[in-house]
XYZ file of C-alpha atoms in Angstrom:
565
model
C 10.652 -1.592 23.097
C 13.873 -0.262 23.602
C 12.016 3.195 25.485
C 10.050 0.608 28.041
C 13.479 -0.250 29.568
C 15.448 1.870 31.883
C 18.921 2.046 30.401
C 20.801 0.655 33.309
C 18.721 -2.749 33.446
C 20.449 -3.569 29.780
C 23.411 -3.656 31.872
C 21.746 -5.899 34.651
C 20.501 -8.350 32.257
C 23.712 -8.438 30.471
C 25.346 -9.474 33.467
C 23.326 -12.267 34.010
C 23.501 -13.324 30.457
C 27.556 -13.347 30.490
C 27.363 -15.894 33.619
C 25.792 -18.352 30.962
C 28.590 -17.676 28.666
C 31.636 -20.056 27.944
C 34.734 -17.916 28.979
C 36.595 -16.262 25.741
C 35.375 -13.669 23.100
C 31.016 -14.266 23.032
C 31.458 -12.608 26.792
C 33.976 -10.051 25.587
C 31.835 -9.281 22.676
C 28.370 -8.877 24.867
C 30.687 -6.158 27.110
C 30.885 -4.225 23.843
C 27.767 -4.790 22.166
C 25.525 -3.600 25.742
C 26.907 -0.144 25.706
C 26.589 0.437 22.383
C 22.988 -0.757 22.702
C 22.950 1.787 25.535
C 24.066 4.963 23.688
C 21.634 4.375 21.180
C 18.832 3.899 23.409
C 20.145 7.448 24.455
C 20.624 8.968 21.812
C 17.277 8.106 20.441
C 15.185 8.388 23.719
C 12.952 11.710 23.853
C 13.316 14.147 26.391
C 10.997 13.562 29.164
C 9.909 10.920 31.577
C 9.917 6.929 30.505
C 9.554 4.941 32.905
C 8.312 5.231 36.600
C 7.118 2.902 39.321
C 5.324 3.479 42.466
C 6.983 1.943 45.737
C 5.848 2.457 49.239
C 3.634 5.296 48.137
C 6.722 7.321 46.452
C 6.441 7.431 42.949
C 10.217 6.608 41.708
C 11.522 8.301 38.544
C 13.742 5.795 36.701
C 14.254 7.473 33.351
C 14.055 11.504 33.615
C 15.727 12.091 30.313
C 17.298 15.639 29.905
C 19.584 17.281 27.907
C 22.307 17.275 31.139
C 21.170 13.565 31.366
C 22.112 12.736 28.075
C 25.716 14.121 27.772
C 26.362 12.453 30.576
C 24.624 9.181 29.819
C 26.191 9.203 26.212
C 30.007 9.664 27.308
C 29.094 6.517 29.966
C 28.172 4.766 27.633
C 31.381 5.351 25.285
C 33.461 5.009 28.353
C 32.082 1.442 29.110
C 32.603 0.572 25.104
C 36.285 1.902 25.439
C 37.167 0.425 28.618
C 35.743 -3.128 27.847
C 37.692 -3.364 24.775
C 40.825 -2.411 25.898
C 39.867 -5.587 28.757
C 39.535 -7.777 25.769
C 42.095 -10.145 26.984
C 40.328 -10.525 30.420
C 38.941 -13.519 31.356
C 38.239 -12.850 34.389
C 34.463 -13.514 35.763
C 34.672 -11.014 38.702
C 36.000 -7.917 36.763
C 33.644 -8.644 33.881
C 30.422 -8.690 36.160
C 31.834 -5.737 38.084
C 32.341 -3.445 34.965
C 28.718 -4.188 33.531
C 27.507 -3.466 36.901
C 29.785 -1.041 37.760
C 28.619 1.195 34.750
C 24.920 0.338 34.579
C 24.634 1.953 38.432
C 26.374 4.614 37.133
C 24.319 5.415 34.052
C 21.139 4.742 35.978
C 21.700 7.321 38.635
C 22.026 9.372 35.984
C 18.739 9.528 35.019
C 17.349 8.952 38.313
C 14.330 11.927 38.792
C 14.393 10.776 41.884
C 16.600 11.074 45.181
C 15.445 7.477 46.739
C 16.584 6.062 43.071
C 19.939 7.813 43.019
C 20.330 6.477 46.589
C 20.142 2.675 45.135
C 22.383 3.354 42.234
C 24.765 5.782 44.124
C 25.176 2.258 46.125
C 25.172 0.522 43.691
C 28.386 2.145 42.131
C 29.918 1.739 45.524
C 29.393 -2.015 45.569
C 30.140 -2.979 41.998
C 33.370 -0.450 41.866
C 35.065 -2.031 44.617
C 35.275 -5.881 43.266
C 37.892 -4.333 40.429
C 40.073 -3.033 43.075
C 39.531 -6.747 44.576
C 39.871 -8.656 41.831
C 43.758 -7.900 41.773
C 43.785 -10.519 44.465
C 46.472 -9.289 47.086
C 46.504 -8.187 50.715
C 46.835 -4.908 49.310
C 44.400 -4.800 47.204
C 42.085 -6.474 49.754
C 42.488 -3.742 52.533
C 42.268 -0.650 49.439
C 38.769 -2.259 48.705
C 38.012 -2.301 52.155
C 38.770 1.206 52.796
C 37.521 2.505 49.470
C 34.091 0.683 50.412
C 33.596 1.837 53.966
C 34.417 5.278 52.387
C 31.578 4.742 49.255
C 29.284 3.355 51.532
C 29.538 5.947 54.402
C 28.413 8.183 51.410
C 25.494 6.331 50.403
C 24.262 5.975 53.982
C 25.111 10.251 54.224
C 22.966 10.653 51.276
C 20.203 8.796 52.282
C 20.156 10.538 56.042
C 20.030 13.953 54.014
C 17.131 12.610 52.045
C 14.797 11.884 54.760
C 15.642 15.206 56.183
C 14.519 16.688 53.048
C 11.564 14.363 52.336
C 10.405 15.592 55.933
C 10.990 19.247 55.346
C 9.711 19.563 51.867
C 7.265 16.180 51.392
C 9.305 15.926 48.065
C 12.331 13.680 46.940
C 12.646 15.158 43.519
C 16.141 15.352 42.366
C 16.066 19.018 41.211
C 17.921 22.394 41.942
C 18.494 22.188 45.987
C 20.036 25.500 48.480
C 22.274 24.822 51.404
C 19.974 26.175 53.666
C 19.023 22.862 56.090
C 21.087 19.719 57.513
C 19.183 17.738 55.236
C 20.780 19.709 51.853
C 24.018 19.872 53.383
C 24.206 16.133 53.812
C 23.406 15.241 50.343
C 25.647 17.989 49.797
C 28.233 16.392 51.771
C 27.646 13.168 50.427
C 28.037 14.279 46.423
C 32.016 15.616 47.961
C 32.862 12.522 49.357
C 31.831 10.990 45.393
C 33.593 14.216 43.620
C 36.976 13.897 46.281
C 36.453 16.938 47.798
C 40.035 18.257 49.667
C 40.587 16.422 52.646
C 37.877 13.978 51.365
C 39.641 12.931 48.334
C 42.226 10.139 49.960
C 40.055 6.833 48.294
C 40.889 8.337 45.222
C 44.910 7.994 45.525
C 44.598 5.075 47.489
C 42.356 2.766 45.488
C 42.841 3.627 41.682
C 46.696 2.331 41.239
C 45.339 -0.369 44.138
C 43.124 -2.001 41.042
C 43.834 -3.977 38.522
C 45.644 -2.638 35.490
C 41.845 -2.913 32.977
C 40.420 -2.019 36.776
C 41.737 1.693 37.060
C 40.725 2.529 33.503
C 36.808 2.065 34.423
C 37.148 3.196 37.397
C 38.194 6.282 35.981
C 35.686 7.354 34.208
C 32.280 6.895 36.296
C 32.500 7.279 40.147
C 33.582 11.119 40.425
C 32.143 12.132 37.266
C 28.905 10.634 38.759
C 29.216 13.094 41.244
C 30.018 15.989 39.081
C 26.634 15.102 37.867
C 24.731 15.244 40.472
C 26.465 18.527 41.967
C 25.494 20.019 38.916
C 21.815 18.724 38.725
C 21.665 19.208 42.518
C 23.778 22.103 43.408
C 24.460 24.914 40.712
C 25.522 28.191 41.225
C 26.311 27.017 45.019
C 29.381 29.764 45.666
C 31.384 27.321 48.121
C 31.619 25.097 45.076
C 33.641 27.906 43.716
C 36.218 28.050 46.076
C 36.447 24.040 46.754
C 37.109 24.109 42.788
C 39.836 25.976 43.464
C 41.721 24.335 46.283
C 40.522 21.196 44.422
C 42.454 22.369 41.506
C 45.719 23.636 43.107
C 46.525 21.113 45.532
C 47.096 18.286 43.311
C 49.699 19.378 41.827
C 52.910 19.765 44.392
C 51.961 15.815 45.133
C 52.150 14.858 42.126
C 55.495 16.186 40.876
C 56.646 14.599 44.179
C 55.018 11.177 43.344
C 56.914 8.078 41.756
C 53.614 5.590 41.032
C 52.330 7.505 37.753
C 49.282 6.020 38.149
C 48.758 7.907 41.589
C 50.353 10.983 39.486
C 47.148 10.585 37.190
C 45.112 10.277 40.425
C 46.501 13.453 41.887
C 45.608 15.051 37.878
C 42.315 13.544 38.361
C 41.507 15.779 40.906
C 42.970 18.832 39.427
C 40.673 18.432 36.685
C 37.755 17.929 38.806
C 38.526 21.108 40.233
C 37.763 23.066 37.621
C 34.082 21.516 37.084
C 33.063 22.321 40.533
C 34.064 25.595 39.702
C 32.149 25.720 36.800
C 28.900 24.154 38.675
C 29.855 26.820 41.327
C 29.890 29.537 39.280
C 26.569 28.346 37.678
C 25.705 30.316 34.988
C 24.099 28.388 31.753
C 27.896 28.657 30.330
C 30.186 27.827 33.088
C 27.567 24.482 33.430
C 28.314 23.506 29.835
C 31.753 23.679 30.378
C 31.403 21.880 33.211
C 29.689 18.924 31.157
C 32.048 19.437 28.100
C 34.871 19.363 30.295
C 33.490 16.052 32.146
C 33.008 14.364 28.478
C 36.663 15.188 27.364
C 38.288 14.468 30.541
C 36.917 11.044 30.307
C 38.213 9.956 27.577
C 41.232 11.536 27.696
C 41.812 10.367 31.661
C 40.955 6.947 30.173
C 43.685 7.037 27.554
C 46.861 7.973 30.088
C 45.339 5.446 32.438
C 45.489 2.872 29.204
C 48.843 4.036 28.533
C 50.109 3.332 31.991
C 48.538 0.240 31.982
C 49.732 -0.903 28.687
C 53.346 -0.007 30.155
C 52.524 -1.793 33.280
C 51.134 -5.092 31.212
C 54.151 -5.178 29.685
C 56.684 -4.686 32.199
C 55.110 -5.100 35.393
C 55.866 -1.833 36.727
C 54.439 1.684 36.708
C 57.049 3.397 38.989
C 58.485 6.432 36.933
C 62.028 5.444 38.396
C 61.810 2.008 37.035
C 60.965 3.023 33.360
C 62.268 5.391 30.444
C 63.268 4.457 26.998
C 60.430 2.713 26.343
C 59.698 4.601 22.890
C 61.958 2.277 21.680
C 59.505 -0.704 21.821
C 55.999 0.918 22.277
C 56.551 3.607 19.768
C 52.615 3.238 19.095
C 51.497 3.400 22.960
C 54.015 6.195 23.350
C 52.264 8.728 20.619
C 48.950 7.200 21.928
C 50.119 8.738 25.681
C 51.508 11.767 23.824
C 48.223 12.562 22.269
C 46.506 11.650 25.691
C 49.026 14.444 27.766
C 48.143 17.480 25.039
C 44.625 16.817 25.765
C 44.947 17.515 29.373
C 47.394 19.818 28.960
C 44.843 22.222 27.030
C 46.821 22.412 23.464
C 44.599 24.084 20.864
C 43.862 21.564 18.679
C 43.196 18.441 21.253
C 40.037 18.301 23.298
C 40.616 20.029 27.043
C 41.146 23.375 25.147
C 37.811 23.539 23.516
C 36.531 22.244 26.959
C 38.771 23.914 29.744
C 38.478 27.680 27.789
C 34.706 27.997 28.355
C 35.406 27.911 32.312
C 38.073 29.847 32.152
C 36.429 32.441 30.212
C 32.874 32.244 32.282
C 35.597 32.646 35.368
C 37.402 35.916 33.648
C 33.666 37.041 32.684
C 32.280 37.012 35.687
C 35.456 39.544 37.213
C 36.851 36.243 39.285
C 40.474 37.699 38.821
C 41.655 35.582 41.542
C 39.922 32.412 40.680
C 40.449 32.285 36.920
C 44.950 33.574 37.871
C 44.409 30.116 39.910
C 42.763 28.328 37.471
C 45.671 29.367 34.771
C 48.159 28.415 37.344
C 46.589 25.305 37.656
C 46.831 24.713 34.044
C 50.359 25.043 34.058
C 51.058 22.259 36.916
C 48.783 19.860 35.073
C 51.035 20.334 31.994
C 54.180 19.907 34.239
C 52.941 16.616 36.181
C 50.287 15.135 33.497
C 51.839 16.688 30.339
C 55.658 16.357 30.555
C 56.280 13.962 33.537
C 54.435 11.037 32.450
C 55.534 10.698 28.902
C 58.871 11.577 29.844
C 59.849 9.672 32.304
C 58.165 6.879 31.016
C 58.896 6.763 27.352
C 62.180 8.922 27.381
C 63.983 10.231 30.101
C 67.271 8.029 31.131
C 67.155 4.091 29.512
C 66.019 1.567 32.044
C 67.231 -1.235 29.950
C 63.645 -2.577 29.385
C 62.898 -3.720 25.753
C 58.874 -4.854 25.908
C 56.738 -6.290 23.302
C 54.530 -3.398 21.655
C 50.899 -3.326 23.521
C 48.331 -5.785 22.894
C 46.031 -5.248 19.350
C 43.431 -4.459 21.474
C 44.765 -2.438 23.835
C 46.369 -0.629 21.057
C 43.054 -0.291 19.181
C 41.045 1.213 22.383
C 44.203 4.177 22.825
C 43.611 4.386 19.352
C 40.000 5.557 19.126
C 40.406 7.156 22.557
C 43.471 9.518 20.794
C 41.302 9.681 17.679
C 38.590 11.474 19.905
C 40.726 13.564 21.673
C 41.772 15.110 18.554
C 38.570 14.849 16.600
C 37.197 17.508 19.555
C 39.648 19.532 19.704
C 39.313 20.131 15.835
C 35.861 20.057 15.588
C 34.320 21.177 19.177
C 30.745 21.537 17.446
C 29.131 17.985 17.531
C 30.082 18.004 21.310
C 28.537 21.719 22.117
C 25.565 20.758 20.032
C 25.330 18.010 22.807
C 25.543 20.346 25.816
C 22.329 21.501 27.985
C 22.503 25.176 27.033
C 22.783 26.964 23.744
C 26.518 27.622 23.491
C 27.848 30.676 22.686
C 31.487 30.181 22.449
C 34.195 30.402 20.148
C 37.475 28.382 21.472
C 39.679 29.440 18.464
C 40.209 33.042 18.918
C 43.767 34.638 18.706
C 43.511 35.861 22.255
C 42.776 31.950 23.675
C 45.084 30.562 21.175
C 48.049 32.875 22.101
C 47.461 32.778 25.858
C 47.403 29.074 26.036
C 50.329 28.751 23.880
C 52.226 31.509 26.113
C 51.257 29.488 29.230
C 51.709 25.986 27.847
C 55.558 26.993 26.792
C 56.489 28.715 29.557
C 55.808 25.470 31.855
C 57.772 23.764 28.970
C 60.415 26.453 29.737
C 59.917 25.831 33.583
C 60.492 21.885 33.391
C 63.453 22.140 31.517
C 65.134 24.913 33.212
C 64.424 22.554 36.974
C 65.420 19.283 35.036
C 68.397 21.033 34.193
C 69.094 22.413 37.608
C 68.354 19.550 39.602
C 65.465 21.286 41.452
C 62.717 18.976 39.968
C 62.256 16.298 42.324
C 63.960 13.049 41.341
C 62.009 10.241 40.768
C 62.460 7.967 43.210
C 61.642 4.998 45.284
C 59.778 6.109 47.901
C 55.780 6.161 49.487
C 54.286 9.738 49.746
C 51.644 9.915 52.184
C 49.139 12.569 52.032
C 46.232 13.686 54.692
C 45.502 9.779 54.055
C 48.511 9.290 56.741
C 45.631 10.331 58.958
C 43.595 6.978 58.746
C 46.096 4.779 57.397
C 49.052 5.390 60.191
C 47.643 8.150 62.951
C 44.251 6.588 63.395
C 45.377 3.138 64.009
C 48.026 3.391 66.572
C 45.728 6.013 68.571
C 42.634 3.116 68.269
C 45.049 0.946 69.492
C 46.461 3.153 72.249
C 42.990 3.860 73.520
C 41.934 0.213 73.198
C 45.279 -0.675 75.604
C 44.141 1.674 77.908
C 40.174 1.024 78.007
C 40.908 -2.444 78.362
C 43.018 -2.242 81.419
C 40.456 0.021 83.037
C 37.736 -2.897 82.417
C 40.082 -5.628 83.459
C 41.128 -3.396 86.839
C 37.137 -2.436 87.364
C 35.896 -6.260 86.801
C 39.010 -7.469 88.751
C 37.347 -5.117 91.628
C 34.233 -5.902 91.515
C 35.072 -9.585 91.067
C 37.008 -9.261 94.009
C 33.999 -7.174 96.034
C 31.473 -9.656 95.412
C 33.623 -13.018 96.416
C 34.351 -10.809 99.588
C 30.616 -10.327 100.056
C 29.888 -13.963 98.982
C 32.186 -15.335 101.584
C 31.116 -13.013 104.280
C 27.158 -14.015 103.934
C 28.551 -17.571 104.287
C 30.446 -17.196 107.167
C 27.148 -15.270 108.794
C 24.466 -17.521 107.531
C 25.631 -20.504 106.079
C 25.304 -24.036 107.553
C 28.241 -23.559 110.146
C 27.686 -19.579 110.345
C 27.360 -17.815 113.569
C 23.511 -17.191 112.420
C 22.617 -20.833 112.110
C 24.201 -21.794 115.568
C 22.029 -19.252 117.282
C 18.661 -19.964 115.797
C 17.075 -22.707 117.307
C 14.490 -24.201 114.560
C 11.679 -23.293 116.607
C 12.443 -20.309 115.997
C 13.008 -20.973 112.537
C 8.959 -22.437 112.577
C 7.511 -19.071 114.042
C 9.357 -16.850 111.502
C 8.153 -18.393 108.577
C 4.870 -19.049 110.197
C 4.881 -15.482 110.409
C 5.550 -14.673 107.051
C 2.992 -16.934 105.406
C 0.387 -15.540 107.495
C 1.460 -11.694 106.216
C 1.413 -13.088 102.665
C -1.660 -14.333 103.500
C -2.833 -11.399 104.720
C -1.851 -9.407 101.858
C -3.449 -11.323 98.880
C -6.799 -11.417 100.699
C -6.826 -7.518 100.914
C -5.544 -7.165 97.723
């Protein structure tokens, strides 16, 4: 029965079903037990087409199951399982609808065949994301979800102008393999950036993730802009621009977030940096560089999830995530702190933990294909991810100087989802086959080599060697109190006072010109009275016989007309 029913409506239904539900742990259980439903479903599912409908004479593919679908449908899955039980304690209606939602559009435009079907569900994401950035219930808050919406949306609406384009170029909507060579491509192109937080396009990401609520930013995490690392990859590989957007995508990051005091923006910044080197990958294209792009997506979701659950844990606890405000908190949350030291060698890239068995087959297709420059910026990138992921954030918030705070160990549950997330981390890292067995190309790739072993070790302690030569020094910025405004200063500070400086001045060139013409048609109003009102010089000068003949004239020319006519 289970193969009859597009994945994502077990979501739908289960949403429904938890509004029925008395508030406590029946709803919290149904947010685990529908995912896990889900990745079964999945993993059992043949490859091919399940389930399509016709609608206004398209014929929509709802469940195109590949092997690129399935990787990415399977670690959706397990990041909806993780993320809902770590939200245990929430009680809240709005955030639990949201997640279900949240990652049912996500896994259904996933295996949409179809780019009128990953239209609904790309909106879909955009919609059901934006009530956990809400559901925080501030002002803040409030205008982040406004801003992140307007931004999702403006997407959706991009993507769907590019599809009609296409549809009337090609007479197709398939979701396959697409070149840059019409507006139509580049608009869906454009519109899969805005998702994946393309440079100068990547602002929502920093400003809404630490806007959410602390369960919030974990899910949101793990599904929007790996969404759209799906759908660059299904729509876009081998596309060379990707290649070099990877790159800046990668290097950017990191100078804002050594800067940054919020550590949850510091993991936002990382989160980009890691996306960075997928694009590559999809850029690159080759049957390799995509399954390290899709290896790299599955480990950098979990392991993304478990520093944003180790942040939040922190922030549960003490109210704060602010690297200034914290430090010596290994004291207390011994367990979250080795949870969030597991979670920084991941993205770090230490052998043994899951982003080197991931990150090294990118790297490699880079070196492989004679990208000197790209893979030296790549490995530079590694480094800065170790310094502002790696050291800074279990540092400063576990070590570091003592902020006085003594908090109460994490929740059980909270505890128990970083625990499973860590135990995957390291399970991949040890084991890398299960995952490559899952990815869409035959891999040929061995991670544990002496010459990726040494070099990784070599790079990963000489950024060890950098950090503590600037701590030492005083060059490493201080943490802080302070706002650090990217290119986001743009919309959030330029934008407004120059809509309000041309608002001033439109609106006191309509006032002058209705002012004017207010004042030119009194004038006129006032002059016809004087002339031919009931004291005007006309009206003392027309006798009414006179008056008679006139219109006695005029009916008869009326007359005249209509009888001709």
């Amino acid at each position: 029965m289970l193969d009859q029913i597009p994945t994502a409506y077990l979501f739908f239904a289960a949403a429904i079903v938890l509004l029925a539900l008395p508030k406590g742990p029946m709803r919290a259980g149904l947010l685990l037990i529908v995912p896990i439903i889900a990745a079964w479903q999945i993993w059992t599912m043949p490859l091919g087409m399940h389930y399509a409908v016709p609608l206004f004479g398209f014929d929509l593919e709802l469940m195109r199951v590949d092997k690129l679908a399935r990787v990415f449908g399977l670690i959706f899955s397990l990041a909806a399982f993780l993320g809902n039980l770590y939200a245990w304690h929430v009680r809240d209606t709005v955030q639990q609808v949201a997640a279900l939602l949240y990652a049912g559009s996500a896994i259904g435009a996933v295996f949409a065949g179809d780019l009128i079907t990953l239209f609904f569900y790309w909106e879909g994401t955009a919609i059901a994301s934006v009530f956990l950035i809400w559901a925080r219930r501030t002002e803040g808050a409030f205008h982040t979800g406004m801003r992140y919406l307007i931004i999702q949306i403006g997407s959706g609406v991009i993507l769907l102008a590019g599809v009609a384009l296409v549809y009337r170029d090609t007479g197709s909507i398939v979701f396959e393999t697409m070149t840059l060579g019409s507006l139509g491509t580049w608009l869906i192109f454009l519109s899969f950036g805005i998702k994946a937080a393309f440079p100068l396009l990547h602002n929502w990401l920093q400003d809404s993730y630490p806007a959410a609520t602390i369960t919030g930013t974990v899910i949101l995490s793990a599904f929007t802009t790996k969404l759209a690392i799906y759908a660059l990859a299904r729509g876009f590989a081998g596309t060379e621009i990707l290649i070099y957007i990877g790159v800046v995508m990668a290097v950017f990051p990191i100078f804002f977030a050594e800067i940054e005091n919020d550590l949850r923006r510091v993991l936002a910044y990382s989160l980009n940096n890691q996306l960075g080197f997928m694009v590559v990958g999809i850029g690159i294209g080759s049957d390799m560089a995509l399954n390290g792009t899709a290896a790299h997506a599955f480990a950098h979701i979990l392991y993304k999830a478990l520093l944003f659950m180790s942040v939040g844990a922190v922030m549960y606890r003490t109210g704060t995530s602010k690297a200034s405000e914290l430090g010596g908190l290994y004291r207390t949350m011994p367990k979250t702190a080795m949870f969030c030291l597991v979670g920084a060698a991941s993205i770090s890239a230490f052998p043994l933990f899951s982003g080197f068995v991931t990150k090294s087959i990118i790297l490699d297709e880079a070196a492989s294909g004679g990208m000197f420059v790209v893979w030296l910026a790549l490995v530079f990138a590694s480094a800065g991810v170790l310094s502002h992921s790696g050291i800074k954030i279990p540092f400063f918030m576990f070590f570091a100087h003592d902020s006085g705070k003594r908090p109460k160990e994490a929740p059980t549950h909270m505890l128990l989802a970083m625990g499973l997330t860590a135990a995957l981390c390291i399970a991949i890292g040890v084991y890398p086959a299960p995952l490559y067995a899952l990815l869409p190309f035959e891999v040929d790739f061995t991670p544990y080599t002496t010459s990726h072993v040494v070099g990784q070790l070599q790079l990963l302690l000489f950024a060890l060697l950098a950090f503590g030569i600037l701590m030492r020094t005083g060059i490493h910025p201080p943490e802080v109190r302070a706002i650090n405004l990217d290119t986001d200063w743009s919309y959030r500070w330029l934008l407004p006072r120059i809509i309000r400086k041309v608002a001033t001045v439109v609106s006191a060139i309509w006032s002058g010109t209705l002012g004017f013409l207010n004042r030119r048609v009194k004038n006129i109003i006032t002059g016809l009275y004087h002339s031919h009102g009931p004291e005007g010089r006309m009206a003392s000068s027309w006798p009414t016989g006179s008056m008679v003949i006139w219109i006695s004239v005029l009916l008869g020319a009326t007359l005249i007309v209509s009888f001709f006519s």
